[in-house]
Amino acid sequence: MLHLMKYQFLQIVREWSTMFWALFFPIILGGFFYISFGSGNMGEDMEVLKTAVVEEEGETLEKTVFLSFLEELDGDMIEIEVMEEEEALRALNADEAEGIFYAGREPGLTVAKSGMEQSILKTLLDTYQKNAEMIKTVVKEHPEKIEAAALALEDWKETTEELSVGGRTLDPNISYFFALIAYAALSGMYLGIKECCQSQANLSALGARKSITPTHKLKLILNSFLILTAIQFFNVMVLTGIVQFVFHIDLGGNAGGILLINLLGSMISISLGILIGSISKLSLGMKMGFGALFTLFPGFLAGLMFGNMKNLIEQHCPVINRINPAAVLSDSYYCMAVYNDTARMNRNLLILAAMCVLCMLISFLVIRRERYDSI
């Protein structure tokens, strides 16, 4: 087994034309992405929202409580500045403030446009109003439970500060780099196709010699799979290192997650390549054409050429994103670097593993049935 692995490794790495598409082309493409988009500003902290506050005339309990609520958020989520109403409106129209909070008998909010910042301010106001109504209801119907209600609100505030405030901004151009890594992983398909063709007696002299050996077909397939996966895993890790340390794209800092995603990406690409290569009735050129199709088209659907494509598919036909290996790989990086969604990432990894097992099983069933009239 070790003897087979050694010489198969030497045979594969000497195929410079195939190694170019599996290793060097994704790196060159990544360089063009970096020149076009830059680093995407991934990892910058969410900016504090500048907000004006207008105090209405008169002193009321509602006004005092709402001002205290805003002061507790000042510096963490919002940067408040008390202004007269005319000054606040001028700041709002000049984009010097994202919104205006009105502190009076009935707290209010005025915004000039619709966006993520305005949605955050609206959520803060809605949260305050819901909690205020809850406290009023408790005081009216169950005054003996007011202390427990206050403690519950205090615990909720601490939790939301820790988990929600410290997010990352997401430049839409980051999706191109995630799709690039997925495309690079799938480019290992070329290695699988070339190696499988060189094992077929009707396509190469080496395949003829392999076909008359007593070595079991399953052993030959597993040997090819392990060597090719190791080579492709190295190729993908080289690109990932360049993306993270040269292009300065923050991939989330989870080294174990990066290794696992890239490993499964390499495995699925090699298994797909072996599956395409096992179709003996097609020539090497046609199989390479299918390999190009099954790398570029899934990459396109994952956002390699059009960054918002994966989101459009998710809205209209999400099942495509579940069976597209490039989209699954890209989404795994999103889960790790942006969403911090471990459950969703684990689902993606299970999908990739199932795809790999299915492709290898079909490939073995196809290859084991091959027979030649004459070698």
XYZ file of C-alpha atoms in Angstrom:
375
model
C 0.000 0.000 0.000
C 2.806 2.441 0.922
C 4.618 1.544 -2.295
C 1.511 2.387 -4.334
C 0.974 5.644 -2.435
C 4.588 6.782 -2.933
C 4.656 6.349 -6.695
C 1.137 7.607 -7.175
C 2.076 10.775 -5.310
C 5.117 11.325 -7.540
C 3.027 10.656 -10.627
C 0.348 13.211 -9.649
C 2.597 16.120 -8.609
C 4.511 15.835 -11.893
C 1.337 16.555 -13.847
C 1.960 20.293 -14.002
C -0.975 21.092 -16.269
C -3.421 19.511 -13.810
C -1.696 20.990 -10.755
C -1.969 24.449 -12.331
C -5.773 24.319 -12.324
C -5.912 22.743 -8.860
C -3.430 25.080 -7.135
C -2.129 28.076 -9.088
C -5.235 29.237 -10.947
C -7.328 29.805 -7.753
C -4.403 31.771 -6.274
C -4.182 33.962 -9.393
C -7.965 34.453 -9.313
C -7.743 35.409 -5.641
C -5.131 38.029 -6.512
C -7.535 39.601 -9.006
C -10.283 39.569 -6.369
C -8.004 41.325 -3.893
C -7.035 43.986 -6.441
C -10.719 44.547 -7.246
C -12.303 44.360 -3.786
C -9.551 44.775 -1.218
C -9.745 43.004 2.119
C -13.456 43.717 2.624
C -12.934 45.363 6.050
C -13.826 42.062 7.733
C -13.329 42.066 11.480
C -13.903 45.763 12.155
C -16.090 46.382 15.162
C -19.639 47.553 14.660
C -19.584 51.366 14.708
C -21.407 53.181 17.495
C -24.565 54.830 16.162
C -24.699 58.610 16.570
C -28.144 59.513 17.875
C -29.786 62.796 18.825
C -32.048 63.061 21.885
C -34.747 65.732 22.222
C -36.105 66.302 25.737
C -39.713 67.441 25.706
C -40.904 70.003 28.217
C -42.007 68.915 31.646
C -40.687 66.367 34.109
C -42.416 62.992 34.084
C -41.515 59.550 35.334
C -41.653 58.169 31.774
C -39.173 60.798 30.577
C -36.748 60.139 33.420
C -36.828 56.352 32.985
C -36.359 56.548 29.204
C -33.393 58.917 29.552
C -31.833 56.522 32.057
C -32.322 53.672 29.547
C -30.543 55.652 26.820
C -27.714 56.709 29.128
C -27.007 53.064 29.986
C -26.585 52.318 26.260
C -24.513 55.430 25.602
C -21.040 54.439 24.406
C -21.847 50.767 23.835
C -24.418 50.741 21.048
C -25.276 54.405 20.570
C -23.631 57.764 21.081
C -26.287 60.165 22.297
C -26.236 63.943 22.189
C -29.021 66.069 23.679
C -30.176 68.745 21.213
C -32.999 71.137 20.542
C -35.483 69.767 18.026
C -34.448 72.067 15.152
C -30.768 71.255 15.654
C -31.559 67.535 15.823
C -33.525 67.671 12.545
C -30.643 69.468 10.820
C -28.218 66.784 12.068
C -30.581 64.056 10.871
C -30.929 65.546 7.379
C -27.151 66.040 7.138
C -26.523 62.379 8.075
C -24.777 63.500 11.260
C -27.277 61.465 13.293
C -28.904 58.136 12.469
C -32.105 59.017 14.283
C -33.777 61.212 16.906
C -35.147 59.829 20.170
C -37.880 61.919 21.820
C -37.971 61.688 25.619
C -41.307 62.724 27.034
C -44.570 61.261 28.234
C -44.516 58.924 25.173
C -41.004 57.961 23.938
C -40.643 58.279 20.167
C -38.178 57.901 17.304
C -37.724 59.790 14.035
C -35.496 58.562 11.192
C -34.820 59.951 7.707
C -34.195 56.685 5.835
C -34.419 52.931 6.107
C -31.353 50.823 6.854
C -29.622 48.561 9.337
C -28.749 51.452 11.686
C -32.332 52.704 11.757
C -33.592 49.153 12.340
C -31.321 48.854 15.381
C -32.670 52.111 16.831
C -36.242 50.969 16.180
C -35.520 47.660 17.922
C -34.138 49.487 20.962
C -37.272 51.612 21.234
C -39.589 48.610 20.768
C -37.676 46.681 23.420
C -37.959 49.541 25.885
C -41.681 49.948 25.263
C -42.402 46.219 25.640
C -40.467 46.045 28.905
C -42.166 49.202 30.192
C -45.593 47.724 29.430
C -44.617 44.492 31.146
C -43.561 46.340 34.302
C -46.801 48.327 34.313
C -48.820 45.118 34.014
C -46.882 43.464 36.854
C -47.341 46.519 39.095
C -51.068 46.576 38.351
C -51.867 42.858 38.581
C -49.060 41.274 40.665
C -47.284 43.984 42.680
C -45.661 41.337 44.879
C -43.623 40.115 41.848
C -42.161 43.477 40.845
C -38.740 42.667 42.297
C -38.511 39.366 40.372
C -39.548 41.120 37.147
C -36.872 43.796 37.625
C -34.209 41.119 38.186
C -35.326 39.266 35.044
C -34.982 42.412 32.940
C -31.547 43.101 34.403
C -30.328 39.593 33.506
C -31.732 39.936 29.979
C -29.898 43.220 29.452
C -26.551 41.693 30.425
C -27.094 38.755 28.071
C -27.961 40.933 25.079
C -24.940 43.176 25.697
C -22.569 40.220 25.668
C -23.992 38.353 22.665
C -25.422 40.913 20.298
C -23.415 44.115 20.472
C -19.974 42.847 19.570
C -20.776 41.821 16.018
C -18.766 42.258 12.823
C -19.522 44.377 9.830
C -19.852 42.374 6.624
C -18.718 43.855 3.330
C -20.717 42.064 0.579
C -17.455 41.535 -1.346
C -16.332 39.038 1.314
C -18.668 36.520 -0.318
C -16.343 36.374 -3.328
C -13.451 35.156 -1.183
C -15.588 32.487 0.507
C -16.788 31.326 -2.918
C -13.165 31.384 -4.129
C -12.058 28.931 -1.435
C -15.016 26.696 -2.274
C -14.099 26.842 -5.965
C -10.457 26.021 -5.149
C -11.560 23.015 -3.124
C -13.710 21.729 -5.994
C -10.810 22.206 -8.425
C -9.389 18.976 -7.015
C -11.898 17.356 -9.352
C -9.279 17.676 -12.115
C -6.862 15.562 -10.095
C -9.469 12.877 -9.512
C -10.474 12.746 -13.177
C -6.890 12.552 -14.454
C -5.875 9.852 -11.972
C -8.975 7.760 -12.640
C -8.412 7.944 -16.401
C -4.820 6.809 -15.966
C -6.163 3.721 -14.217
C -8.367 2.678 -17.139
C -6.892 0.280 -19.681
C -8.734 1.800 -22.653
C -7.352 5.287 -21.941
C -3.716 4.792 -20.888
C -0.881 2.256 -20.967
C -0.488 2.718 -17.216
C -4.143 1.805 -16.798
C -3.582 -1.367 -18.790
C -0.767 -2.409 -16.463
C -2.874 -1.629 -13.397
C -5.794 -3.644 -14.755
C -3.801 -6.898 -14.925
C -2.478 -6.616 -11.369
C -4.090 -8.769 -8.658
C -4.636 -5.683 -6.470
C -8.280 -5.335 -5.453
C -10.186 -2.500 -7.139
C -11.369 -1.125 -3.801
C -7.771 -0.921 -2.609
C -6.771 0.953 -5.747
C -9.659 3.415 -5.356
C -8.967 4.078 -1.665
C -5.271 4.502 -2.368
C -6.014 7.088 -5.067
C -8.564 8.809 -2.853
C -6.182 9.186 0.099
C -3.244 10.480 -1.945
C -5.345 12.879 -4.003
C -7.160 14.176 -0.925
C -3.843 14.875 0.812
C -2.513 16.771 -2.213
C -5.701 18.776 -2.692
C -5.938 19.524 1.026
C -2.443 21.013 0.815
C -3.498 23.083 -2.223
C -6.581 24.464 -0.459
C -4.639 25.239 2.720
C -2.078 27.190 0.673
C -4.874 29.320 -0.812
C -6.552 29.703 2.597
C -3.262 30.891 4.101
C -2.838 33.451 1.325
C -6.427 34.672 1.739
C -6.019 35.087 5.498
C -2.429 36.282 5.900
C -1.692 38.013 2.578
C -5.120 39.348 1.622
C -6.012 39.893 5.340
C -9.456 38.314 5.115
C -10.590 37.309 8.605
C -11.871 33.718 8.395
C -13.003 33.618 12.014
C -9.852 32.493 13.830
C -11.116 28.922 14.309
C -8.149 26.890 13.083
C -9.847 23.548 13.740
C -12.940 24.619 11.821
C -10.858 25.818 8.861
C -8.963 22.524 8.722
C -12.160 20.467 8.890
C -13.994 22.486 6.223
C -11.012 22.377 3.857
C -10.524 18.656 4.448
C -14.132 17.821 3.632
C -14.015 20.184 0.664
C -10.971 18.338 -0.653
C -12.637 14.973 -0.072
C -15.829 15.881 -1.918
C -13.913 17.306 -4.895
C -11.708 14.201 -5.232
C -14.678 11.850 -4.884
C -16.601 13.798 -7.563
C -13.533 13.674 -9.809
C -13.183 9.926 -9.356
C -16.894 9.506 -10.090
C -16.648 11.469 -13.358
C -13.397 9.726 -14.265
C -14.899 6.272 -13.715
C -17.228 6.678 -16.693
C -15.112 4.600 -19.092
C -16.992 5.385 -22.316
C -15.963 9.070 -22.300
C -12.583 10.378 -23.444
C -10.221 12.270 -21.137
C -11.044 15.545 -22.891
C -14.780 15.134 -22.340
C -14.258 14.194 -18.719
C -12.100 17.284 -18.167
C -14.869 19.317 -19.784
C -17.366 17.902 -17.317
C -14.870 18.698 -14.547
C -14.736 22.343 -15.639
C -18.530 22.448 -15.754
C -18.900 20.958 -12.263
C -16.410 23.423 -10.775
C -17.411 26.661 -12.506
C -21.199 26.238 -12.431
C -21.434 25.367 -8.693
C -18.976 28.213 -8.060
C -21.256 30.581 -9.979
C -24.265 29.456 -7.925
C -22.219 29.981 -4.747
C -21.409 33.598 -5.673
C -18.022 33.333 -7.416
C -19.074 35.594 -10.315
C -22.120 37.286 -8.802
C -21.810 37.731 -5.049
C -25.533 37.819 -4.259
C -26.386 34.694 -6.263
C -26.366 32.328 -3.265
C -28.770 34.614 -1.373
C -31.150 34.788 -4.345
C -31.191 30.998 -4.592
C -31.755 30.736 -0.837
C -34.856 32.922 -1.160
C -36.400 31.143 -4.151
C -35.056 27.566 -4.189
C -32.986 26.794 -1.063
C -32.696 23.083 -1.877
C -30.118 23.985 -4.563
C -27.856 25.471 -1.895
C -28.126 22.237 0.110
C -26.945 20.001 -2.747
C -24.416 22.396 -4.281
C -21.055 21.530 -2.651
C -19.606 24.977 -3.438
C -22.545 26.707 -1.719
C -22.292 24.355 1.268
C -18.553 25.085 1.627
C -19.075 28.827 1.253
C -21.883 28.767 3.809
C -19.645 26.859 6.229
C -17.181 29.753 6.148
C -20.043 32.184 6.703
C -21.145 30.183 9.749
C -17.628 30.269 11.172
C -16.476 33.779 10.261
C -19.709 35.798 10.342
C -22.702 34.066 11.927
C -20.902 31.996 14.588
C -23.553 29.318 13.998
C -22.054 25.980 15.032
C -25.227 23.957 14.461
C -25.590 25.184 10.902
C -21.901 24.536 10.176
C -22.199 20.995 11.523
C -25.171 20.401 9.224
C -23.098 21.576 6.261
C -20.210 19.288 7.183
C -22.561 16.304 7.460
C -23.956 17.089 3.995
C -20.425 17.150 2.535
C -19.510 13.875 4.237
C -22.666 12.187 2.920
C -21.946 13.441 -0.617
C -18.407 12.072 -0.421
C -19.503 8.629 0.754
C -22.200 8.439 -1.933
C -19.804 9.405 -4.756
C -17.144 6.911 -3.647
C -19.711 4.126 -3.359
C -21.039 4.765 -6.873
C -17.487 4.974 -8.248
C -16.573 1.603 -6.744
C -19.716 -0.038 -8.119
C -18.931 1.328 -11.590
C -15.224 0.440 -11.627
C -15.640 -3.056 -10.239
C -17.871 -3.955 -13.202
C -15.298 -2.927 -15.814
C -14.096 -5.764 -18.040
C -11.857 -5.656 -21.121
C -11.912 -8.132 -24.039
C -8.220 -7.599 -24.641
C -5.400 -5.703 -22.866
